[in-house]
C-alpha positions as a Markdown table, in Angstrom:
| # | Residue | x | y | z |
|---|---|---|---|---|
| 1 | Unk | 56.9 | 84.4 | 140.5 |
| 2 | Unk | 59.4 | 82.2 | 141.1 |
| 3 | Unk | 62.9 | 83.2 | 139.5 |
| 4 | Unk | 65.4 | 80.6 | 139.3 |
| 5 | Unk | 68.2 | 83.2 | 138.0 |
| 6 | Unk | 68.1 | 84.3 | 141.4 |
| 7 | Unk | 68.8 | 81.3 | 142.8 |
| 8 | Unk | 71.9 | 81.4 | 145.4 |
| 9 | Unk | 73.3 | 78.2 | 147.3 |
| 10 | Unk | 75.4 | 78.1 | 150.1 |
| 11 | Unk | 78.7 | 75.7 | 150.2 |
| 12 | Unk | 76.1 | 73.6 | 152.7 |
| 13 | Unk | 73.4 | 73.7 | 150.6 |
| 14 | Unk | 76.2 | 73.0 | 147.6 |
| 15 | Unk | 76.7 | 69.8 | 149.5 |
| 16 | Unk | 73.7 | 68.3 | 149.4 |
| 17 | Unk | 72.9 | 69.2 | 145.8 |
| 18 | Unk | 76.1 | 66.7 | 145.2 |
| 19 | Unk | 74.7 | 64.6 | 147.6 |
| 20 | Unk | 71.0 | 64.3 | 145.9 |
| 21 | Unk | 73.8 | 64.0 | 142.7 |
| 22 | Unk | 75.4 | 61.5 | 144.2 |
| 23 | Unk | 72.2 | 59.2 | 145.4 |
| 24 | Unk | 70.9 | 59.8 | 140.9 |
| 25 | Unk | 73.9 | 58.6 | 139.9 |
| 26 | Unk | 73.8 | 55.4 | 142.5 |
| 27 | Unk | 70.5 | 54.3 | 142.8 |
| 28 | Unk | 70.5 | 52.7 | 139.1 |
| 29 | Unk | 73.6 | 50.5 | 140.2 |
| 30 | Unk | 71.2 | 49.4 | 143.1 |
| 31 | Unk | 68.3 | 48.8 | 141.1 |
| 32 | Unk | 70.3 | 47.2 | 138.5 |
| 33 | Unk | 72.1 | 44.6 | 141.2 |
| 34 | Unk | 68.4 | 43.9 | 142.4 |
| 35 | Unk | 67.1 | 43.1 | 139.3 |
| 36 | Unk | 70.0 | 41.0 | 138.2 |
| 37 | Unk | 69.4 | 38.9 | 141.7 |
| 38 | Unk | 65.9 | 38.7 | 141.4 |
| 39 | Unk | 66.2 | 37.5 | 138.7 |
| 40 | Unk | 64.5 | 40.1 | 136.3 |
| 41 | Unk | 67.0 | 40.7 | 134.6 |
| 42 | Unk | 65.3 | 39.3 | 131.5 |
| 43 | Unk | 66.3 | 36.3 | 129.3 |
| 44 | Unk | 69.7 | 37.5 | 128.6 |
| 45 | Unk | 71.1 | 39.2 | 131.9 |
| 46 | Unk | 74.7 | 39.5 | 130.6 |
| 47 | Unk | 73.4 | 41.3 | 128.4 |
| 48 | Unk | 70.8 | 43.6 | 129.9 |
| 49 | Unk | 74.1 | 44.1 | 132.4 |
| 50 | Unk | 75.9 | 45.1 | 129.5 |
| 51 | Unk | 73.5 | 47.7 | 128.1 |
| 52 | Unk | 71.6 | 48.8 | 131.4 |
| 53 | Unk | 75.9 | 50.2 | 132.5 |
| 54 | Unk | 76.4 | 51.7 | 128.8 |
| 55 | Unk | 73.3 | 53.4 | 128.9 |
| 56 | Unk | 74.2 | 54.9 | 132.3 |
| 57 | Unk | 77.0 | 56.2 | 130.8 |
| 58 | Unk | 76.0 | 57.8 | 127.8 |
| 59 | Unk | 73.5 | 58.8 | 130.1 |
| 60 | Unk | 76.1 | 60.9 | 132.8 |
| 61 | Unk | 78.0 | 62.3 | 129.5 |
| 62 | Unk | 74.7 | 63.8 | 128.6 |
| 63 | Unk | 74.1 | 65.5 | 132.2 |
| 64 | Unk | 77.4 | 66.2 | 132.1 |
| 65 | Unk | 77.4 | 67.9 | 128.3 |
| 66 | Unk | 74.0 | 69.5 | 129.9 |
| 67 | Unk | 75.8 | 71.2 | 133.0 |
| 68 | Unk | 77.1 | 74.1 | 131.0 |
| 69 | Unk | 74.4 | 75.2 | 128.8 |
| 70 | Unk | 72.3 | 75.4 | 132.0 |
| 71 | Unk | 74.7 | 77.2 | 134.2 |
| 72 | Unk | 75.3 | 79.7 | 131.8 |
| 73 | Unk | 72.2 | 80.2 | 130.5 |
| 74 | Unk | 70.1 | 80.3 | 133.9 |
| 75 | Unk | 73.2 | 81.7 | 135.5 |
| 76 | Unk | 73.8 | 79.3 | 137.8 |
| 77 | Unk | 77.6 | 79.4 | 138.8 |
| 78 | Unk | 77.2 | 76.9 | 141.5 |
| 79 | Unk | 75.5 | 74.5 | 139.0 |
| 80 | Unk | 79.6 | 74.4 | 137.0 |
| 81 | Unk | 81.0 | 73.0 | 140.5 |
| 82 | Unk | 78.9 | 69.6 | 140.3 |
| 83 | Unk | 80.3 | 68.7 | 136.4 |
| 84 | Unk | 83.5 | 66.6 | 138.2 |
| 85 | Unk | 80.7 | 65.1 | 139.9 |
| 86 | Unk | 79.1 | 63.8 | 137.4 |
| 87 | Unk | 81.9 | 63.5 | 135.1 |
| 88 | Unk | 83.1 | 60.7 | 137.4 |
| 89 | Unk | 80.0 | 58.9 | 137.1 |
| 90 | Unk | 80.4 | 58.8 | 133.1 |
| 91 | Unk | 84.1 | 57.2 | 134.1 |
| 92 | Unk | 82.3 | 54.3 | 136.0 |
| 93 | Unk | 79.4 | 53.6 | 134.4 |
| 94 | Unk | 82.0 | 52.9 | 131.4 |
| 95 | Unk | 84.1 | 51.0 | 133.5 |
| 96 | Unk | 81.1 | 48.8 | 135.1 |
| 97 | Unk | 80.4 | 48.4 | 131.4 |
| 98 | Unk | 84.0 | 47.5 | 130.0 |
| 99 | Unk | 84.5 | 44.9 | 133.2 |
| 100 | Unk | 80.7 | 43.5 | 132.1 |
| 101 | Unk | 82.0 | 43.2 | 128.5 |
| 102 | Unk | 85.4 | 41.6 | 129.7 |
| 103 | Unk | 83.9 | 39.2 | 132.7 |
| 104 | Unk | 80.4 | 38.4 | 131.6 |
| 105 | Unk | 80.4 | 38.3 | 128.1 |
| 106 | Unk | 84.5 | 37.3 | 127.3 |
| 107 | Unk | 85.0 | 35.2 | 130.7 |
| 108 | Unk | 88.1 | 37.3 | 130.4 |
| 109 | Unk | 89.4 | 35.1 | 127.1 |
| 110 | Unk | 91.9 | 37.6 | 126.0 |
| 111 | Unk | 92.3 | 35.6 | 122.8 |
| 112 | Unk | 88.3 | 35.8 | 122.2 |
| 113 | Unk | 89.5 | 40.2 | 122.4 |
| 114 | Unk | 91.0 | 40.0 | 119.2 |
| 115 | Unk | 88.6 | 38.2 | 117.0 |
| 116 | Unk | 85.4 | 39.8 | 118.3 |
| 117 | Unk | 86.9 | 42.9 | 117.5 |
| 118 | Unk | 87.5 | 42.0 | 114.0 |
| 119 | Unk | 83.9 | 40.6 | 113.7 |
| 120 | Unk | 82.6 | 43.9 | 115.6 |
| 121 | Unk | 84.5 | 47.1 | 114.8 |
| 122 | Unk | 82.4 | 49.2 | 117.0 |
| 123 | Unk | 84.6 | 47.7 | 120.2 |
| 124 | Unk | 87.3 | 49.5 | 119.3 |
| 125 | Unk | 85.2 | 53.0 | 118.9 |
| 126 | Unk | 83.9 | 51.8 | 122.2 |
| 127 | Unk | 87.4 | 51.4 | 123.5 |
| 128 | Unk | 89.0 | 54.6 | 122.3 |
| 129 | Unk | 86.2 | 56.6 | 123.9 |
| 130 | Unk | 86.7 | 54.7 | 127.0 |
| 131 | Unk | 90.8 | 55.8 | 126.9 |
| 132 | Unk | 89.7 | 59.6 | 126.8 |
| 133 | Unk | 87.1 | 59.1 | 130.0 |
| 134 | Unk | 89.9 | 57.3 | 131.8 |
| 135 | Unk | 92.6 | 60.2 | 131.4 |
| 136 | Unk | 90.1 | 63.1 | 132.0 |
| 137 | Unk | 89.0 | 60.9 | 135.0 |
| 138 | Unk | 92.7 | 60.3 | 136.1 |
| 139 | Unk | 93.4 | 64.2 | 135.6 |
| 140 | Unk | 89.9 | 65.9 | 137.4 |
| 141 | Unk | 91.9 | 66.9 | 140.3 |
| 142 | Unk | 92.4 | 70.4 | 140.9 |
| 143 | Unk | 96.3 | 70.2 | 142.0 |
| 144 | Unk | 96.2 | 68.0 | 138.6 |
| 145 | Unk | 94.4 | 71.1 | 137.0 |
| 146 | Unk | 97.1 | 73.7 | 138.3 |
| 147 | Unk | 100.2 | 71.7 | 137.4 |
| 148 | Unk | 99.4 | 70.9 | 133.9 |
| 149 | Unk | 97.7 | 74.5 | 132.7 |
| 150 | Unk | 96.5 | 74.8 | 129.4 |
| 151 | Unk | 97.6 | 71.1 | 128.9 |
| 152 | Unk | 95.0 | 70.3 | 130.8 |
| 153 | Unk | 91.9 | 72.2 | 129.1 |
| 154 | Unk | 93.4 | 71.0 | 126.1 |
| 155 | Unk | 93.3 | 67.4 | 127.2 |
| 156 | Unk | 89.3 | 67.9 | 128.9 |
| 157 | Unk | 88.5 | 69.3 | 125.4 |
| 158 | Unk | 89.0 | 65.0 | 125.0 |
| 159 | Unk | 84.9 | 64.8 | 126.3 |
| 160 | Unk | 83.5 | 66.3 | 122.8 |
| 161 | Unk | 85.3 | 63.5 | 121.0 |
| 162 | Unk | 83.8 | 61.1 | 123.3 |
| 163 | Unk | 80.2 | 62.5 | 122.6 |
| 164 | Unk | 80.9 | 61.7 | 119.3 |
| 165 | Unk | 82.3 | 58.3 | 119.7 |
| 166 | Unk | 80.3 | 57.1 | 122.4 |
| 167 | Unk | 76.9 | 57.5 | 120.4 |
| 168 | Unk | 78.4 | 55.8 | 117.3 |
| 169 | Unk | 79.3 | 53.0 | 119.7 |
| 170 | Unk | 75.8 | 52.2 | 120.4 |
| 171 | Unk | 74.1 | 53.0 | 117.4 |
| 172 | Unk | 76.6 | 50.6 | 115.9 |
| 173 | Unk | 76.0 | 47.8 | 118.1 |
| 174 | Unk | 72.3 | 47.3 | 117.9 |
| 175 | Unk | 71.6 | 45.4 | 115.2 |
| 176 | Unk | 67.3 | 46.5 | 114.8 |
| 177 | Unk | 66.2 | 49.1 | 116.7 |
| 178 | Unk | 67.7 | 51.8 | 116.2 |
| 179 | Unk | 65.5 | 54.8 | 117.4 |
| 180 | Unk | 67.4 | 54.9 | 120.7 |
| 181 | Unk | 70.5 | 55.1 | 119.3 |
| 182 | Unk | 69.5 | 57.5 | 116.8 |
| 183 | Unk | 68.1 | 59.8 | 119.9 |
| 184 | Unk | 70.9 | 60.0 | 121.5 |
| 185 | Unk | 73.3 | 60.3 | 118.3 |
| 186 | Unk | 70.2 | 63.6 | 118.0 |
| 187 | Unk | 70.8 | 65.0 | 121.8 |
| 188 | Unk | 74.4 | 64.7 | 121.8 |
| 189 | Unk | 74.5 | 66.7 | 118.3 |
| 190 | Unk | 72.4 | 69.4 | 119.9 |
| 191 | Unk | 74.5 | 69.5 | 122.8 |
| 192 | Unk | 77.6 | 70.4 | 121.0 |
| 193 | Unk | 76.4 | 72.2 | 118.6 |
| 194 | Unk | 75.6 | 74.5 | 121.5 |
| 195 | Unk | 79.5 | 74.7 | 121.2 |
| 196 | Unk | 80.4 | 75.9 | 118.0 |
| 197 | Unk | 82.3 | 79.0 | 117.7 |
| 198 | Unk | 78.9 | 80.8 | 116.0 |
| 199 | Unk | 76.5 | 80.4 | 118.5 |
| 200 | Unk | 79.3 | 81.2 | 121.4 |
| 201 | Unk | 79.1 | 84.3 | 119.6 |
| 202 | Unk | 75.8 | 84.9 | 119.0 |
| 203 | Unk | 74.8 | 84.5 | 122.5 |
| 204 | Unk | 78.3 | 86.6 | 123.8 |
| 205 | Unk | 76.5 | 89.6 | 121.4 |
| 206 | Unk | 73.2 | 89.2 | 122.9 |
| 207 | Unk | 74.4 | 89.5 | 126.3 |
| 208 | Unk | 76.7 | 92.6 | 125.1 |
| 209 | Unk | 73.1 | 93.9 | 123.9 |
| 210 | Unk | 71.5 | 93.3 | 126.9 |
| 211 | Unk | 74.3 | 94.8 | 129.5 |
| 212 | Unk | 74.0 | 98.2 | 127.1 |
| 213 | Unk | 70.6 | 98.3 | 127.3 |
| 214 | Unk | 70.6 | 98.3 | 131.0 |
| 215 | Unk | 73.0 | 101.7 | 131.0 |
């Protein structure tokens, strides 16, 4: 049987799981250019640009929230060095979705900023979650990592408020359906309740349990 626990990758092999990464996390901006040229980009394509780009990224904070839980528990080590990977992808899917918002639907009409904002609050949750992803963005690099120390954990920690944020942002913005938005508001409570302090220490005392009874 197959065991995936056992799993080992080699630095190569690492390479082209970021590379199979990389081609998940590009192919949707391909098909999404396509279908906005072809012309299928439904009735409303500013829109459907607008929403196809959020969803991408509240799709990469998901795989990115989804990295850790699986590493650890399949013990996966190598699985931890593709989360800057993906991480980035949350970074511009936001940003392909901000410059939409700004470009498409604005026609960059700072003025307009100001008053859609007061008519739709949920831009500004929108926008503060985009501030966090740009700084941890700005501050993934390693020699980044090193100089700032705990700062910089501290800082990364930013990603949790963003999987609450982010989710508010879209269930806020539809205004019918809402069992999308209610799905991912679901997933990304799962995902960090997988976090809390309780079930980090349920799992550490299982694992205690475990090593013991192996003596």
């Amino acid at each position: 049987m197959f065991n995936i626990t056992a799993l080992r990758v080699t630095p190569k092999q690492l390479l082209w799981v970021k590379l199979v990464f990389h081609l998940i996390g590009l192919i949707p901006i391909a098909w999404l250019v396509f279908t906005v040229l072809s012309g299928r980009a439904g009735g409303d394509p500013v829109q459907h640009i607008i929403h196809f780009t959020g969803i991408g990224a509240l799709n990469a904070l998901a795989a990115t929230l989804l990295i850790s839980p699986l590493a650890k528990g399949l013990k996966l080590g190598w699985l931890m060095q593709t989360r800057r990977l993906v991480g980035l992808y949350v970074f511009a899917y936001a940003t392909l979705h901000i410059v939409a918002f700004f470009s498409l639907d604005l026609l960059f009409a700072w003025e307009l900023f100001f008053s859609e904002v007061a008519k739709r609050p949920y831009i500004l949750v929108g926008a503060l979650a985009y501030v966090i992803v740009t700084a941890l963005a700005l501050t993934s690099f390693k020699a980044l990592m090193r100089k700032m120390g705990r700062r910089w954990q501290t800082l990364h920690n930013g990603v949790y408020i963003v999987a609450i944020l982010a989710p508010i942002h879209f269930y806020w913005s539809v205004k019918s359906e809402i069992i999308e938005p209610s799905l991912y508001i679901l997933g990304f409570s799962l995902l960090l309740a997988w976090r809390l302090p309780i079930w980090q220490k349920k799992r550490s005392s299982r694992i205690a349990m475990a090593a013991e009874g192996k003596r």
